[in-house]
Short mmCIF file of C-alpha atoms in Angstrom, two decimals:
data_model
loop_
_atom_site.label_atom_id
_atom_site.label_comp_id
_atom_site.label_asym_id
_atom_site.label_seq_id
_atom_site.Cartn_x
_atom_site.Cartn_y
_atom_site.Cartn_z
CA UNK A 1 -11.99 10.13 -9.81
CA UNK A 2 -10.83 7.03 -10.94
CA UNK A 3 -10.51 8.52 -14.64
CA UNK A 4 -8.68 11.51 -13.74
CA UNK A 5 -6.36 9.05 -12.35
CA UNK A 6 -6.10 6.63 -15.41
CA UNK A 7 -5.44 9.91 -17.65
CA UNK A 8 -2.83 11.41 -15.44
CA UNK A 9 -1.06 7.87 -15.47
CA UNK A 10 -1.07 7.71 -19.41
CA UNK A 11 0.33 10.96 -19.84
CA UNK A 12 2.84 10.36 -17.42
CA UNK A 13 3.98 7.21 -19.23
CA UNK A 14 3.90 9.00 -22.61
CA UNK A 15 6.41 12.20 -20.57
CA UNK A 16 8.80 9.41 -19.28
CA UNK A 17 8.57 7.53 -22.89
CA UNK A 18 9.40 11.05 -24.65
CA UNK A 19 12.16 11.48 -22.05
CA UNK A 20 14.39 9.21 -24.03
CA UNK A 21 16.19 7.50 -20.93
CA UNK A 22 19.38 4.84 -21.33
CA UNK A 23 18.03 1.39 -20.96
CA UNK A 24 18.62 -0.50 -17.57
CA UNK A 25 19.53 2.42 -15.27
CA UNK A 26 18.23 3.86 -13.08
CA UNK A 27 18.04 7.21 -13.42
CA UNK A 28 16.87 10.70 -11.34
CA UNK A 29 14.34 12.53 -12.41
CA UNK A 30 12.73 15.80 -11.37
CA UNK A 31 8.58 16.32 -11.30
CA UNK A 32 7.42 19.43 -11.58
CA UNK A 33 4.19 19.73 -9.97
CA UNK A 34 4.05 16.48 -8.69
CA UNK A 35 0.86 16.78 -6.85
CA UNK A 36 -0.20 13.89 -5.35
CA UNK A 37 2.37 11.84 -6.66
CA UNK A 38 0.67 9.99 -9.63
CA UNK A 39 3.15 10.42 -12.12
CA UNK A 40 5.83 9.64 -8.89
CA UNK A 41 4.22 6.40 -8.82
CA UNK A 42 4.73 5.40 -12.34
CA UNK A 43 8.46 6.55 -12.38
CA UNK A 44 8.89 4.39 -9.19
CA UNK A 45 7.22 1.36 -11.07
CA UNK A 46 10.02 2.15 -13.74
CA UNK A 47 12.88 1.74 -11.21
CA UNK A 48 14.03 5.44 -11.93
CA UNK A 49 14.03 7.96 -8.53
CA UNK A 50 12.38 11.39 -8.19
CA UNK A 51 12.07 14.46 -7.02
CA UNK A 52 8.66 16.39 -6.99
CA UNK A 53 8.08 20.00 -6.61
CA UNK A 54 4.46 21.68 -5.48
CA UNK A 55 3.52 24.80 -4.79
CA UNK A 56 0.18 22.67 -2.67
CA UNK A 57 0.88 21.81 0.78
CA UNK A 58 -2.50 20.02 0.47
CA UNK A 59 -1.50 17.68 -2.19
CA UNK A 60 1.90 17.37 -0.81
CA UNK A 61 0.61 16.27 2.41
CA UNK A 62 -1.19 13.39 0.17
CA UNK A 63 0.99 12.29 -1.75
CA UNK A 64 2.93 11.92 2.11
CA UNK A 65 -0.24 10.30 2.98
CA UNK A 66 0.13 8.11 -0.36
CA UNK A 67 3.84 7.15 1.02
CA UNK A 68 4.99 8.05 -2.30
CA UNK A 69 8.92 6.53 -3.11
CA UNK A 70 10.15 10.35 -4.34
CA UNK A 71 11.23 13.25 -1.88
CA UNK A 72 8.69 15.98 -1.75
CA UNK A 73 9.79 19.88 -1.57
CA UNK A 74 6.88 22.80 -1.52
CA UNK A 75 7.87 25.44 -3.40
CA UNK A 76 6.73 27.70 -6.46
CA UNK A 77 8.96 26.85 -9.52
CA UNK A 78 7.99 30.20 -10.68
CA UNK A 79 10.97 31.53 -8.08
CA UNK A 80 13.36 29.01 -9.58
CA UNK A 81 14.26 25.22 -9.40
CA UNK A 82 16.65 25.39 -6.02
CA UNK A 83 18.58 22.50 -6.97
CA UNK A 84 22.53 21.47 -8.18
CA UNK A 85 23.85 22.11 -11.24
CA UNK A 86 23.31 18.65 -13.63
CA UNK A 87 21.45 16.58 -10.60
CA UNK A 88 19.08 15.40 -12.55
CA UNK A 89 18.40 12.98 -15.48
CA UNK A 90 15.50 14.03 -16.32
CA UNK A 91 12.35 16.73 -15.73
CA UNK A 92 8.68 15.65 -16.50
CA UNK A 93 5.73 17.71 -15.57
CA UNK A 94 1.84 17.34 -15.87
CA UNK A 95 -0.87 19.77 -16.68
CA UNK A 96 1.22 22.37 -14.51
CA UNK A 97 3.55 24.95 -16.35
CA UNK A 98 0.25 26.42 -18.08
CA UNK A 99 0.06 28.26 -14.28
CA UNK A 100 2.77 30.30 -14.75
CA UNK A 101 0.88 32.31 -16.97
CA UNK A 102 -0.89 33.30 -14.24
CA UNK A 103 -0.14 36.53 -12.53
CA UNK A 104 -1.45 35.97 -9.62
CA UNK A 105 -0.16 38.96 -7.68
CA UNK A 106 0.96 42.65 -9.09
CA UNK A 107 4.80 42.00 -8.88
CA UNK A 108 4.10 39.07 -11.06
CA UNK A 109 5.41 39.23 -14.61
CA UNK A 110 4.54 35.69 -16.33
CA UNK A 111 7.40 36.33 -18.55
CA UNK A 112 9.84 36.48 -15.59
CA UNK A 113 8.31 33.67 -13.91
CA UNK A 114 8.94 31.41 -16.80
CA UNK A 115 12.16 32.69 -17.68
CA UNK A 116 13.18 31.94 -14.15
CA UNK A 117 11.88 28.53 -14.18
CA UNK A 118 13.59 27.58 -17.81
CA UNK A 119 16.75 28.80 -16.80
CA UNK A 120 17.13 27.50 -13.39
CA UNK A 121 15.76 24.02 -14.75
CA UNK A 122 17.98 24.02 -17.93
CA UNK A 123 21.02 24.15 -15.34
CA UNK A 124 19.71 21.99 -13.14
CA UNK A 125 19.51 19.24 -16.04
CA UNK A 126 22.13 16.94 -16.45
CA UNK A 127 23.77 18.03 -20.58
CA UNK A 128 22.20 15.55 -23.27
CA UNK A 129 19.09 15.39 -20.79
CA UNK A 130 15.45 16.25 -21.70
CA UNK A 131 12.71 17.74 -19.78
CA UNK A 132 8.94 16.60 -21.38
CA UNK A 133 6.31 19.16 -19.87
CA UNK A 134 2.48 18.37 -20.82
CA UNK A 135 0.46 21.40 -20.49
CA UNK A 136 -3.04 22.46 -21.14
CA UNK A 137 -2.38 26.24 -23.12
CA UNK A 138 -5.61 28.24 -22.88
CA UNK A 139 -4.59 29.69 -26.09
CA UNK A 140 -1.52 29.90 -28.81
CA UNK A 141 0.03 32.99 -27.20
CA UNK A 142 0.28 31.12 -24.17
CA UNK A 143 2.44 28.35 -26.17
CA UNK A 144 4.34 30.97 -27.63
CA UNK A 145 5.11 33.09 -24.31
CA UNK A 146 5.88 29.62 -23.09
CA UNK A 147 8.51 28.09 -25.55
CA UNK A 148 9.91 31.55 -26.20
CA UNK A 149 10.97 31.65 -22.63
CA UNK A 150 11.98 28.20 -23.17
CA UNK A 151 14.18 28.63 -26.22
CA UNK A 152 15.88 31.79 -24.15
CA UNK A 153 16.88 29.88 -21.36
CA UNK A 154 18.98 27.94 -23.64
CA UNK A 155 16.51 24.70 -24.38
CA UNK A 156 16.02 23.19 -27.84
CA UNK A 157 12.97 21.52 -28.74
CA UNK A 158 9.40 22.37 -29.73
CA UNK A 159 5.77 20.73 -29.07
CA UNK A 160 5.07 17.42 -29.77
CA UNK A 161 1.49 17.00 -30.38
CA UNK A 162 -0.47 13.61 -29.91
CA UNK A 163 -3.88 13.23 -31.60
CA UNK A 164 -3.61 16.73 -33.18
CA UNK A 165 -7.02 16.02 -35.10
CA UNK A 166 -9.03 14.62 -32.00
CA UNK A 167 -10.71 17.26 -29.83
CA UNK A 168 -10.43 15.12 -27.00
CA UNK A 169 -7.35 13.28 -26.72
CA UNK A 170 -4.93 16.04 -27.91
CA UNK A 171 -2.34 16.58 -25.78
CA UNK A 172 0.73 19.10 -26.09
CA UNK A 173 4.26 17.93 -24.54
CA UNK A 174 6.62 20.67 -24.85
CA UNK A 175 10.03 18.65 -25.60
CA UNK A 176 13.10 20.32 -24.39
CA UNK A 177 16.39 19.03 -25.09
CA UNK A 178 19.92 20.27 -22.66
CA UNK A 179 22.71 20.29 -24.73
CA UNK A 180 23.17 18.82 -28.46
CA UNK A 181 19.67 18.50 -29.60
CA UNK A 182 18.28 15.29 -30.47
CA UNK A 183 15.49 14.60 -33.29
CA UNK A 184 12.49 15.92 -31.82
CA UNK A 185 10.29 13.02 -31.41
CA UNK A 186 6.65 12.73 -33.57
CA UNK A 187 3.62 13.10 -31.65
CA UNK A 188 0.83 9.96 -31.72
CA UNK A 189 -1.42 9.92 -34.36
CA UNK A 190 -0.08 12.31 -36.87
CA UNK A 191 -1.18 11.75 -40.34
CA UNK A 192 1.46 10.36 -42.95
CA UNK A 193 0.38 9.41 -46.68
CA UNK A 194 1.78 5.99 -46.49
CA UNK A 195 -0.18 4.92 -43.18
CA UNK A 196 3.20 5.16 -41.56
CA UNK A 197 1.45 7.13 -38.11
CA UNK A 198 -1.12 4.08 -37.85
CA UNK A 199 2.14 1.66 -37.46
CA UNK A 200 4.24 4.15 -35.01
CA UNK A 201 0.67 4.29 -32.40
CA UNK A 202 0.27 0.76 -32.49
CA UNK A 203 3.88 0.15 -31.68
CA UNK A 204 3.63 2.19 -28.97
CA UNK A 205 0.58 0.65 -27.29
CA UNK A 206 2.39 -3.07 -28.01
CA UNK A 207 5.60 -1.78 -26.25
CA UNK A 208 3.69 -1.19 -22.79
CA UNK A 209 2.17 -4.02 -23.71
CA UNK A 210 4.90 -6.24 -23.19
CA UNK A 211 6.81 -4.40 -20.82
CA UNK A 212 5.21 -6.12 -18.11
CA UNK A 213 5.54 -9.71 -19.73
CA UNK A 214 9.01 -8.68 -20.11
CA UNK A 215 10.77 -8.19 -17.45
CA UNK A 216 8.51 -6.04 -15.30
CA UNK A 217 7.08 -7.62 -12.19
CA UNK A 218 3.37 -7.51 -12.91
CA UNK A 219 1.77 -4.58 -10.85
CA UNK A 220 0.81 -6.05 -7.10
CA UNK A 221 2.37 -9.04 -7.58
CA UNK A 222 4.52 -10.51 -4.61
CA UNK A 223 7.94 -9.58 -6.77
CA UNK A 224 6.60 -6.22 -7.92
CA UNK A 225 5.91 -5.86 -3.89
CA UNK A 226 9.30 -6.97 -3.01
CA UNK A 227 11.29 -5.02 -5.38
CA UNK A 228 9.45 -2.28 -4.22
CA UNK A 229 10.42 -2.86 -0.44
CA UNK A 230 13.71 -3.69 -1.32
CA UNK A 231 13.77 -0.01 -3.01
CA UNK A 232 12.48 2.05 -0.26
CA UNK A 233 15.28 0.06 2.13
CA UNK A 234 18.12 1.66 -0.10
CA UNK A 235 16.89 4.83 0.68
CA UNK A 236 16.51 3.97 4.12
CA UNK A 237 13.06 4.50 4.71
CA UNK A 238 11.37 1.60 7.52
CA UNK A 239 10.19 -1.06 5.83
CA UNK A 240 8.73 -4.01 7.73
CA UNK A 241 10.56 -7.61 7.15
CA UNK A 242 9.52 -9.82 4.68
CA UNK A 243 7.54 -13.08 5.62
CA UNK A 244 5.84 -15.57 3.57
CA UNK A 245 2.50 -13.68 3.81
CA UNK A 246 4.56 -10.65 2.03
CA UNK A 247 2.19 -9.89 -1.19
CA UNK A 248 -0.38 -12.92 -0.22
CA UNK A 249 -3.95 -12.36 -0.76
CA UNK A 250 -6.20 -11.45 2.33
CA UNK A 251 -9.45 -13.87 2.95
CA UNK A 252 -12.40 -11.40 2.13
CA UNK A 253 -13.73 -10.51 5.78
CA UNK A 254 -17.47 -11.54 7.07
#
């Protein structure tokens, strides 16, 4: 549903916000159950490259459907993230590490699983990088079992928390930092005395705001199309030539 979509996309843009990335390059970043390649789409829009990992051949197949701009791999991050040491930039990952808490079969040991996944991850991070991973917990041991494993496979961090007081748009990011820790950021609407929080949510809303009068092709647009053609040609995927009916509206059809 259109909504699940329009959430997905917001908490993607908050991960990529909270990843903290230099300005004006473009950077790699890994997705960690990428699904159908939402939150892809958004770090595409961003000029920034990915990678996304899924353990669901079904959404794989369509976010291949979706021609998505990242590289897809199937595979269960619970056995490891397969990748070089320092490739990426960045990790984000929504509403997907909760699973690991799952034991789905008897050799499974959650605790493993996760330890397996920090560790490989933290490696495969490039040092002074940050990985941002919303989750849903079911309950605080889960968030506990969860940074623990975290904090052992060498991350620093914690949980930022947006809209800790509102039952519905709470959301945990689990903030891990490679290397020399940074501040940890503060989550969206968090109380302060002085009204301070009120000022730090509405400069986040203005910045997206004006990220697309400023130099962001507007979503659609013939130049957001372009750039985006001109993208997938660098990484040599076929992309048919542009005309001057690139990016023009179609007559409605009778």
């Amino acid at each position: 549903s259109s909504r699940v979509v329009e959430i997905q996309s917001q908490m993607s843009e908050r991960a990529v916000e909270l990843l903290g990335l230099p300005e004006g390059r473009p950077c790699l970043l890994l997705d960690v159950g990428c699904g159908s390649g939402l939150s892809g789409d958004y770090i595409s829009d961003e000029g920034h490259y990915w990678i996304g990992m899924d353990i669901s051949p079904a959404m794989l197949d369509v976010a291949v459907e979706r021609e998505v701009e990242g590289d897809l791999l199937l595979a269960d991050v619970g056995h490891g993230i397969p990748f070089r040491p320092g490739m990426f930039d960045g990790c984000i990952s929504i509403s997907a590490v909760q699973w690991l808490c799952n034991a789905d079969k008897k050799s499974h040991s959650p605790s493993k699983r996760l330890y397996r996944f920090f560790s490989t991850l933290y490696t495969a991070l490039a040092r002074g990088s940050r990985a941002v991973l919303q989750l849903y917990p079911e309950n605080s041991e889960q968030l506990e079992l969860i940074t623990a494993q975290a904090m052992r496979a060498g991350f620093t961090g914690g949980m930022v928390v947006d809209y800790p007081n509102s039952a519905k748009a709470k959301k945990f990011f689990l903030c891990l930092f490679v290397g020399a820790s940074g501040m940890l950021p503060k989550g969206l609407g968090t109380e302060c005395a002085d009204g301070e929080e009120i000022h730090q949510a509405k400069f986040t809303n203005e910045r997206t705001r004006f990220r697309n009068t400023k130099g962001k092709s507007v979503k659609k647009s013939r130049d957001w199309i372009l750039e985006k053609k001109e993208r997938r040609r660098r990484q040599g995927k076929e992309v048919r030539a542009d005309t001057k009916y690139t990016g023009r509206k179609r007559r409605p059809r009778f």
